[in-house]
Short mmCIF file of C-alpha atoms and ligand atoms in Angstrom, two decimals:
data_model
loop_
_atom_site.label_atom_id
_atom_site.label_comp_id
_atom_site.label_asym_id
_atom_site.label_seq_id
_atom_site.Cartn_x
_atom_site.Cartn_y
_atom_site.Cartn_z
CA MET R 1 11.69 -5.83 -25.75
CA SER R 2 11.46 -2.10 -25.88
CA GLY R 3 9.36 -0.35 -23.26
CA ASP R 4 7.09 1.26 -25.84
CA ALA R 5 6.22 -1.95 -27.64
CA THR R 6 4.94 -3.74 -24.56
CA ARG R 7 1.25 -4.27 -23.93
CA ILE R 8 0.62 -5.09 -20.29
CA LEU R 9 -2.72 -5.79 -18.66
CA VAL R 10 -2.76 -4.91 -14.96
CA LEU R 11 -5.31 -6.78 -12.85
CA ASN R 12 -6.25 -5.92 -9.29
CA CYS R 13 -8.80 -8.45 -8.08
CA GLY R 14 -10.42 -7.54 -4.78
CA SER R 15 -12.92 -9.61 -2.83
CA SER R 16 -15.88 -8.16 -4.74
CA SER R 17 -14.29 -6.17 -7.56
CA VAL R 18 -11.88 -6.42 -10.47
CA LYS R 19 -9.94 -3.32 -11.46
CA TYR R 20 -8.12 -3.54 -14.78
CA ARG R 21 -5.99 -1.31 -16.93
CA LEU R 22 -4.36 -2.05 -20.27
CA TYR R 23 -1.08 -0.30 -21.06
CA ALA R 24 0.73 0.28 -24.34
CA GLY R 25 4.20 1.17 -23.11
CA ARG R 26 3.58 3.60 -20.27
CA ASP R 27 0.22 4.78 -21.61
CA ALA R 28 -3.06 3.45 -20.24
CA VAL R 29 -5.22 2.71 -23.29
CA ALA R 30 -8.21 1.06 -21.59
CA GLY R 31 -9.39 0.36 -18.09
CA GLY R 32 -12.25 0.10 -15.70
CA THR R 33 -13.75 -1.65 -12.70
CA VAL R 34 -16.23 -4.48 -12.39
CA GLU R 35 -17.97 -4.28 -9.06
CA ARG R 36 -20.33 -6.29 -6.89
CA ILE R 37 -18.92 -9.67 -7.84
CA GLY R 38 -20.83 -12.43 -6.09
CA GLU R 39 -23.42 -10.03 -4.72
CA SER R 40 -27.06 -10.61 -5.37
CA GLY R 41 -28.64 -8.22 -7.85
CA GLY R 42 -26.64 -7.41 -10.92
CA GLY R 43 -22.92 -8.16 -10.54
CA PRO R 44 -21.19 -11.18 -12.11
CA ALA R 45 -21.49 -14.39 -10.09
CA ASN R 46 -17.76 -14.88 -9.54
CA HIS R 47 -14.27 -13.72 -10.52
CA GLU R 48 -14.16 -16.03 -13.51
CA MET R 49 -17.33 -14.51 -14.99
CA ALA R 50 -16.06 -11.00 -14.22
CA LEU R 51 -12.70 -11.64 -15.86
CA ARG R 52 -14.25 -13.28 -18.91
CA GLU R 53 -16.33 -10.12 -19.28
CA VAL R 54 -13.27 -7.86 -18.89
CA LEU R 55 -11.10 -9.81 -21.32
CA ALA R 56 -13.88 -10.03 -23.92
CA GLY R 57 -14.14 -6.25 -23.96
CA LEU R 58 -10.43 -5.59 -24.52
CA ASP R 59 -8.25 -5.72 -27.62
CA LEU R 60 -5.57 -8.08 -26.37
CA THR R 61 -3.68 -8.50 -29.64
CA GLY R 62 0.03 -8.69 -28.96
CA LEU R 63 -0.45 -8.79 -25.18
CA THR R 64 3.00 -9.05 -23.61
CA ALA R 65 2.02 -10.07 -20.09
CA VAL R 66 -0.51 -9.74 -17.31
CA GLY R 67 0.67 -8.06 -14.09
CA HIS R 68 -1.33 -9.09 -11.03
CA ARG R 69 -1.47 -7.18 -7.80
CA VAL R 70 -1.11 -9.65 -4.94
CA VAL R 71 -1.56 -8.31 -1.42
CA HIS R 72 0.40 -10.80 0.67
CA GLY R 73 3.71 -12.34 -0.29
CA GLY R 74 4.63 -13.21 3.32
CA THR R 75 8.35 -13.77 3.81
CA LEU R 76 8.54 -15.69 0.54
CA PHE R 77 8.55 -12.94 -2.04
CA ALA R 78 10.98 -10.04 -1.95
CA ALA R 79 10.37 -9.13 -5.57
CA PRO R 80 7.79 -9.70 -8.29
CA VAL R 81 7.84 -13.16 -9.90
CA LEU R 82 6.76 -14.95 -13.03
CA VAL R 83 3.78 -17.08 -12.03
CA ASP R 84 4.08 -20.86 -12.21
CA ASP R 85 2.42 -23.67 -10.25
CA ALA R 86 4.82 -23.27 -7.32
CA VAL R 87 4.06 -19.55 -7.06
CA VAL R 88 0.32 -20.25 -7.13
CA ALA R 89 0.77 -22.83 -4.34
CA ALA R 90 2.80 -20.37 -2.27
CA ILE R 91 0.18 -17.61 -2.63
CA GLN R 92 -2.39 -20.18 -1.59
CA ASP R 93 -0.35 -21.10 1.49
CA LEU R 94 -0.35 -17.42 2.49
CA ILE R 95 -4.17 -17.18 2.57
CA PRO R 96 -4.32 -17.42 6.40
CA LEU R 97 -2.31 -14.17 6.54
CA ALA R 98 -4.61 -12.33 4.10
CA PRO R 99 -7.94 -14.18 4.17
CA LEU R 100 -9.84 -11.43 2.37
CA HIS R 101 -7.29 -10.51 -0.29
CA ASN R 102 -5.15 -13.44 -1.40
CA PRO R 103 -8.07 -15.67 -2.47
CA ALA R 104 -9.38 -12.94 -4.78
CA ASN R 105 -5.88 -12.21 -6.14
CA LEU R 106 -5.42 -15.92 -6.74
CA ALA R 107 -8.75 -16.24 -8.51
CA GLY R 108 -7.57 -13.52 -10.91
CA ILE R 109 -4.30 -15.32 -11.57
CA GLU R 110 -5.94 -18.69 -12.11
CA VAL R 111 -8.61 -17.41 -14.48
CA ALA R 112 -6.09 -15.34 -16.45
CA ARG R 113 -3.78 -18.35 -16.79
CA GLN R 114 -6.71 -20.38 -18.03
CA LEU R 115 -8.03 -17.81 -20.49
CA LEU R 116 -4.62 -16.56 -21.68
CA PRO R 117 -2.47 -19.69 -21.46
CA ASP R 118 0.30 -18.35 -23.70
CA VAL R 119 0.71 -15.01 -21.98
CA PRO R 120 3.22 -14.72 -19.10
CA GLN R 121 1.62 -13.80 -15.77
CA VAL R 122 3.58 -11.80 -13.21
CA ALA R 123 2.66 -11.44 -9.53
CA VAL R 124 3.56 -8.12 -7.89
CA PHE R 125 3.29 -8.16 -4.10
CA ASP R 126 2.24 -5.30 -1.78
CA THR R 127 4.59 -6.70 0.85
CA ALA R 128 7.70 -7.28 -1.29
CA PHE R 129 9.21 -3.79 -1.01
CA HIS R 130 9.28 -4.16 2.79
CA ARG R 131 11.32 -7.37 2.85
CA THR R 132 14.39 -5.18 3.36
CA ILE R 133 13.16 -4.06 6.79
CA PRO R 134 15.73 -5.31 9.32
CA GLU R 135 14.68 -8.08 11.72
CA ALA R 136 14.63 -5.57 14.58
CA GLY R 137 11.94 -3.65 12.73
CA ALA R 138 9.93 -6.68 11.60
CA THR R 139 9.90 -8.51 14.95
CA TYR R 140 7.11 -8.02 17.48
CA ALA R 141 8.33 -8.40 21.06
CA ILE R 142 6.32 -11.50 21.89
CA ASP R 143 7.32 -15.12 22.50
CA LEU R 144 9.45 -15.93 19.46
CA ALA R 145 8.18 -19.50 19.17
CA VAL R 146 4.56 -18.33 19.12
CA ALA R 147 5.39 -15.66 16.57
CA GLU R 148 7.20 -18.17 14.36
CA ARG R 149 4.43 -20.73 14.59
CA PHE R 150 1.72 -18.30 13.51
CA GLY R 151 3.67 -16.13 11.07
CA ILE R 152 3.39 -13.10 13.35
CA ARG R 153 5.74 -10.36 12.15
CA ARG R 154 5.61 -7.01 10.38
CA TYR R 155 5.08 -7.56 6.66
CA GLY R 156 3.99 -4.05 5.68
CA PHE R 157 1.74 -3.12 2.73
CA HIS R 158 1.35 -0.41 0.05
CA GLY R 159 4.83 -1.46 -1.10
CA THR R 160 4.16 -0.75 -4.77
CA SER R 161 3.11 2.78 -3.90
CA HIS R 162 5.99 3.50 -1.52
CA ALA R 163 8.49 2.14 -4.08
CA TYR R 164 7.02 4.23 -6.90
CA VAL R 165 6.69 7.39 -4.85
CA SER R 166 10.14 7.26 -3.29
CA ARG R 167 11.73 6.71 -6.71
CA ARG R 168 9.70 9.59 -8.18
CA THR R 169 10.80 11.77 -5.25
CA ALA R 170 14.46 11.19 -6.11
CA ALA R 171 13.71 12.07 -9.76
CA LEU R 172 11.80 15.19 -8.68
CA LEU R 173 14.78 16.31 -6.59
CA ASP R 174 17.24 15.24 -9.30
CA ARG R 175 19.13 13.11 -6.77
CA PRO R 176 20.30 9.50 -7.11
CA TYR R 177 17.67 7.18 -5.59
CA GLU R 178 20.40 5.17 -3.85
CA GLU R 179 21.61 8.25 -1.99
CA ILE R 180 18.50 9.76 -0.46
CA ASN R 181 16.47 8.97 2.64
CA THR R 182 12.75 9.52 2.28
CA ILE R 183 9.72 9.31 4.53
CA SER R 184 6.81 8.37 2.28
CA LEU R 185 3.29 9.06 3.56
CA HIS R 186 0.56 7.22 1.63
CA LEU R 187 -2.72 8.76 2.83
CA GLY R 188 -5.67 7.23 0.99
CA ASN R 189 -8.57 5.24 2.40
CA GLY R 190 -5.87 2.98 3.76
CA ALA R 191 -2.83 4.88 5.03
CA SER R 192 0.75 4.02 5.83
CA ALA R 193 4.12 5.63 6.42
CA CYS R 194 7.38 4.17 5.14
CA ALA R 195 11.01 5.06 5.82
CA VAL R 196 13.08 4.46 2.69
CA ALA R 197 16.88 4.55 2.97
CA GLY R 198 18.70 4.53 -0.35
CA GLY R 199 15.79 2.88 -2.12
CA ARG R 200 15.19 0.24 0.54
CA SER R 201 12.26 0.15 2.93
CA VAL R 202 13.62 0.12 6.50
CA ALA R 203 10.40 0.75 8.46
CA THR R 204 6.70 0.89 7.76
CA SER R 205 3.62 1.53 9.85
CA MET R 206 1.35 -1.28 8.66
CA GLY R 207 2.26 -4.53 10.33
CA MET R 208 1.15 -8.13 10.15
CA SER R 209 -2.02 -6.72 8.59
CA PRO R 210 -3.04 -3.33 7.18
CA LEU R 211 -4.72 -2.45 10.51
CA GLU R 212 -1.65 -1.11 12.33
CA GLY R 213 -0.21 2.38 12.16
CA LEU R 214 -1.83 5.57 10.94
CA VAL R 215 -5.48 6.56 11.38
CA MET R 216 -7.37 5.52 8.21
CA GLY R 217 -10.80 5.97 6.64
CA THR R 218 -12.34 3.08 8.57
CA ARG R 219 -9.37 1.50 10.44
CA SER R 220 -8.14 2.52 13.87
CA GLY R 221 -4.42 2.16 13.26
CA ASP R 222 -2.31 1.78 16.43
CA LEU R 223 -4.02 0.94 19.67
CA ASP R 224 -3.36 -0.81 22.96
CA PRO R 225 -4.15 -4.54 22.49
CA THR R 226 -5.79 -4.50 25.91
CA ILE R 227 -8.69 -2.67 24.28
CA ILE R 228 -9.48 -5.94 22.50
CA PHE R 229 -9.39 -8.00 25.73
CA HIS R 230 -11.51 -5.35 27.46
CA LEU R 231 -14.18 -5.35 24.75
CA ARG R 232 -14.21 -9.14 24.87
CA ARG R 233 -14.37 -9.50 28.65
CA GLU R 234 -16.32 -6.45 29.73
CA GLY R 235 -18.33 -5.72 26.58
CA GLY R 236 -19.06 -9.30 25.57
CA PHE R 237 -17.99 -8.55 21.99
CA ALA R 238 -17.30 -11.55 19.77
CA VAL R 239 -13.87 -11.61 18.10
CA ASP R 240 -15.47 -11.02 14.70
CA ASP R 241 -17.33 -8.00 16.07
CA ILE R 242 -14.06 -6.49 17.32
CA ASP R 243 -12.44 -7.23 13.96
CA ASP R 244 -15.34 -5.45 12.28
CA LEU R 245 -15.19 -2.52 14.72
CA LEU R 246 -11.47 -1.91 14.25
CA ASN R 247 -11.33 -2.51 10.49
CA TYR R 248 -14.59 -1.02 9.28
CA ARG R 249 -16.06 1.24 11.97
CA SER R 250 -13.02 3.05 13.34
CA GLY R 251 -10.63 5.72 12.06
CA LEU R 252 -12.34 8.73 10.50
CA VAL R 253 -15.71 6.96 10.30
CA GLY R 254 -15.53 5.96 13.96
CA LEU R 255 -14.64 9.47 15.06
CA THR R 256 -17.04 11.39 12.82
CA GLY R 257 -19.43 9.02 11.03
CA ASP R 258 -17.74 10.01 7.72
CA ASN R 259 -14.88 8.07 6.15
CA ASP R 260 -14.36 10.71 3.47
CA MET R 261 -11.71 13.26 4.45
CA ARG R 262 -13.40 15.93 2.32
CA ALA R 263 -16.49 15.70 4.53
CA VAL R 264 -14.37 15.78 7.69
CA LEU R 265 -12.57 18.90 6.44
CA ARG R 266 -15.83 20.61 5.56
CA ARG R 267 -17.37 19.81 8.94
CA ARG R 268 -14.21 20.99 10.70
CA ALA R 269 -14.36 24.28 8.79
CA GLU R 270 -17.94 24.66 10.01
CA GLY R 271 -16.61 24.38 13.56
CA GLU R 272 -17.84 20.91 14.44
CA PRO R 273 -15.86 19.60 17.44
CA ALA R 274 -15.93 15.88 16.44
CA ALA R 275 -14.52 16.68 12.99
CA SER R 276 -11.91 18.96 14.51
CA LEU R 277 -10.86 16.23 16.96
CA ALA R 278 -10.66 13.65 14.14
CA PHE R 279 -8.43 16.01 12.13
CA ASP R 280 -6.15 16.46 15.14
CA VAL R 281 -5.96 12.73 15.93
CA TYR R 282 -5.21 12.01 12.27
CA SER R 283 -2.45 14.57 11.79
CA ARG R 284 -0.88 14.04 15.22
CA ARG R 285 -0.45 10.32 14.43
CA ILE R 286 1.33 11.21 11.18
CA LYS R 287 3.60 13.64 13.00
CA GLY R 288 4.52 10.94 15.52
CA TYR R 289 5.59 8.60 12.73
CA VAL R 290 7.56 11.33 10.98
CA GLY R 291 9.48 11.91 14.23
CA ALA R 292 10.03 8.20 14.79
CA TYR R 293 11.25 7.62 11.25
CA TYR R 294 13.47 10.69 11.39
CA ALA R 295 15.17 9.08 14.38
CA LEU R 296 15.46 5.70 12.65
CA LEU R 297 16.87 7.18 9.45
CA GLY R 298 19.22 9.61 11.20
CA ARG R 299 19.09 11.92 8.20
CA VAL R 300 16.02 12.76 6.14
CA ASP R 301 16.29 14.27 2.66
CA ALA R 302 12.62 14.21 1.73
CA ILE R 303 9.14 13.72 3.12
CA THR R 304 6.61 12.86 0.43
CA PHE R 305 2.82 12.98 0.63
CA THR R 306 0.81 10.78 -1.70
CA ALA R 307 -2.64 9.18 -2.38
CA GLY R 308 -6.03 10.95 -2.15
CA ILE R 309 -5.53 12.86 1.10
CA GLY R 310 -1.75 13.25 0.79
CA GLU R 311 -2.05 14.65 -2.74
CA LYS R 312 -5.07 16.84 -2.20
CA SER R 313 -5.24 18.16 1.35
CA PRO R 314 -2.99 21.14 2.11
CA GLU R 315 -4.57 21.29 5.59
CA ILE R 316 -3.48 17.76 6.50
CA ARG R 317 0.03 18.30 5.07
CA ALA R 318 0.51 21.53 7.01
CA ALA R 319 -0.87 20.20 10.30
CA SER R 320 1.11 16.94 10.12
CA LEU R 321 4.42 18.78 9.84
CA ALA R 322 3.65 21.88 11.93
CA GLY R 323 6.24 22.87 14.51
CA LEU R 324 9.04 20.68 13.12
CA GLU R 325 11.27 23.57 12.02
CA ARG R 326 13.98 22.47 14.46
CA LEU R 327 14.20 19.25 12.43
CA GLY R 328 14.63 21.23 9.21
CA ILE R 329 11.05 20.49 8.19
CA ALA R 330 8.69 23.22 6.99
CA VAL R 331 5.84 23.65 4.51
CA ASP R 332 5.63 26.80 2.39
CA PRO R 333 1.98 27.94 2.51
CA GLN R 334 2.00 29.17 -1.11
CA ARG R 335 3.57 26.04 -2.56
CA ASN R 336 1.32 23.88 -0.40
CA VAL R 337 -1.86 24.99 -2.19
CA GLY R 338 -0.50 24.45 -5.73
CA SER R 339 -1.00 21.33 -7.81
CA GLY R 340 0.99 18.57 -9.50
CA ASP R 341 4.13 16.74 -8.39
CA ARG R 342 6.21 19.35 -6.62
CA VAL R 343 8.34 20.46 -3.70
CA ILE R 344 6.26 22.35 -1.11
CA SER R 345 8.98 23.26 1.41
CA PRO R 346 10.70 26.67 1.33
CA PRO R 347 13.84 26.71 -0.87
CA GLU R 348 16.18 27.01 2.12
CA ALA R 349 14.66 24.09 4.06
CA GLU R 350 16.97 21.21 4.91
CA VAL R 351 14.30 18.58 4.21
CA ALA R 352 12.42 18.70 0.89
CA VAL R 353 8.72 18.20 1.53
CA CYS R 354 7.11 16.86 -1.65
CA VAL R 355 3.75 15.96 -3.14
CA VAL R 356 3.86 13.10 -5.64
CA ALA R 357 0.85 11.44 -7.27
CA THR R 358 1.11 7.70 -6.75
CA ASP R 359 0.49 5.31 -9.63
CA GLU R 360 0.40 1.73 -8.43
CA GLU R 361 -0.75 0.39 -11.82
CA LEU R 362 2.16 1.99 -13.65
CA GLU R 363 4.55 0.59 -11.03
CA ILE R 364 3.06 -2.87 -11.65
CA VAL R 365 3.64 -2.37 -15.39
CA GLU R 366 7.28 -1.40 -14.80
CA GLU R 367 7.89 -4.28 -12.42
CA THR R 368 6.20 -6.73 -14.80
CA VAL R 369 8.38 -5.62 -17.70
CA ALA R 370 11.46 -5.82 -15.46
CA VAL R 371 10.63 -9.43 -14.53
CA LEU R 372 10.21 -10.38 -18.19
CA GLU R 373 13.54 -8.77 -19.03
CA HIS R 374 15.25 -10.39 -16.00
CA ARG R 375 16.10 -6.86 -15.03
CA GLN R 376 15.80 -5.32 -11.62
CA LEU R 377 14.45 -1.90 -10.80
CA PRO R 378 16.85 0.32 -8.84
CA ALA R 379 17.35 -0.54 -5.14
CA GLY R 380 14.44 -1.66 -3.02
CA THR R 381 13.24 -4.20 -5.53
CA THR R 382 16.71 -5.56 -6.30
CA GLN R 383 16.52 -8.57 -4.00
CA PRO R 384 17.12 -11.82 -5.84
CA VAL R 385 13.92 -13.70 -6.51
CA PRO R 386 13.71 -16.44 -3.88
CA GLU R 387 12.78 -19.99 -4.67
CA PRO R 388 9.25 -20.28 -3.29
CA GLU R 389 9.24 -22.66 -0.36
CA ARG R 390 6.40 -23.53 1.92
CA PRO R 391 6.18 -20.98 4.73
CA LYS R 392 7.47 -22.48 7.95
CA ALA R 393 4.84 -20.84 10.07
CA LEU R 394 1.97 -22.27 8.09
CA SER R 395 3.09 -25.74 7.15
P1 ADP J 401 -7.85 4.52 -2.09
O1 ADP J 401 -7.01 4.20 -0.91
O2 ADP J 401 -9.21 3.90 -2.03
O3 ADP J 401 -7.16 4.40 -3.43
P2 ADP J 401 -7.57 7.39 -2.45
O4 ADP J 401 -6.10 7.35 -2.56
O5 ADP J 401 -8.36 7.83 -3.62
O6 ADP J 401 -8.20 6.05 -1.89
O7 ADP J 401 -7.93 8.37 -1.22
C1 ADP J 401 -9.21 8.48 -0.75
C2 ADP J 401 -9.25 9.60 0.28
O8 ADP J 401 -8.81 10.83 -0.34
C3 ADP J 401 -10.64 9.87 0.84
O9 ADP J 401 -10.57 10.04 2.24
C4 ADP J 401 -11.02 11.18 0.19
O10 ADP J 401 -11.87 11.94 1.00
C5 ADP J 401 -9.68 11.86 0.10
N1 ADP J 401 -9.70 12.99 -0.85
C6 ADP J 401 -9.98 12.97 -2.16
N2 ADP J 401 -9.97 14.23 -2.66
C7 ADP J 401 -9.69 15.05 -1.63
C8 ADP J 401 -9.54 16.46 -1.48
N3 ADP J 401 -9.70 17.28 -2.51
N4 ADP J 401 -9.24 16.94 -0.26
C9 ADP J 401 -9.09 16.11 0.80
N5 ADP J 401 -9.22 14.80 0.73
C10 ADP J 401 -9.51 14.26 -0.46
#
């Protein structure tokens, strides 16, 4: 099948929304979002109703396949797979690891299989790209038996974005993907850093869940676990309240009341101390990860900023990498304020600092087509597709 002749529908089913985009080759020809699923007042009652609505509104003649975004593939999936009953069962088994996301992703798969029984369905996992992280990077230093029993390890997320962006970085620099080491910084509402060595993820800041790592719109990122015990014992917080605090009322919103970086930047420019502090906490955390991943990689060829904040905030890019000249890292102020995919470091700099617009849907299209063609994308996603087995930790 030639790339241009394919028609791929990409589905991203969240807990209360369905995002969809229809591609002819690499061109998006239709798309949209259905929101407020299952909420009183307006939205469709469930994912099935939402998907029926979406599919009814699209011209699906000659549809090649549906590519589904699936958040958690656990240790089972190191690459995208063609969906069959065993894959559905495995995604189901992983629900305890992603209680908010996997059920919605699964609903999308099941309804699409039902409504489009003759169309191949492909599952593309957020975690898959990170299955190349060595055990030493995926293991938390706790009792191994406890960790094994409860599936506690670093899985990492945003894999589709880090894979796409690191490959694009190599293309931008006109270097072979297999030969360069990249630190990819995905700074959207969720945020994560990833060290990519020769096309393979070797470290990432999100962990067992998307809560760990960088400061995010509403998530705290890294913190001392004792904070949780303290809130429980001294503050009388229920576990669900702490979960809510750290996932939805922390990060930028916790520090400033605003989860939108544009508002934080504006308030900082007006001289507001809380916004200024949030900016410093945010960019200092990024710098710490850049330093850590520099050490892990040994040699860094590129640092790439992506997603809403990474693509659009020169202030955050400059502050996150300030003072790293001794590591060969610098941002050229003129190039920093430009637009489009580009290199923003000075020409003589040892490390190329880049801005690349991420495109997770397009990556899902490419991975879906690759699965159908039994072809593997370069590095990173070249792991053989494992036979799904029931996860040890959850059986
Ligand atoms: P999501 O993770 O939901 O896909 P995005 O990648 O769109 O989110 O990123 C959202 C973040 O990008 C928000 O914090 C938003 O404030 C920020 N953002 C968008 N445009 C700008 C801009 N021009 N300058 C700074 N931040 C921006």
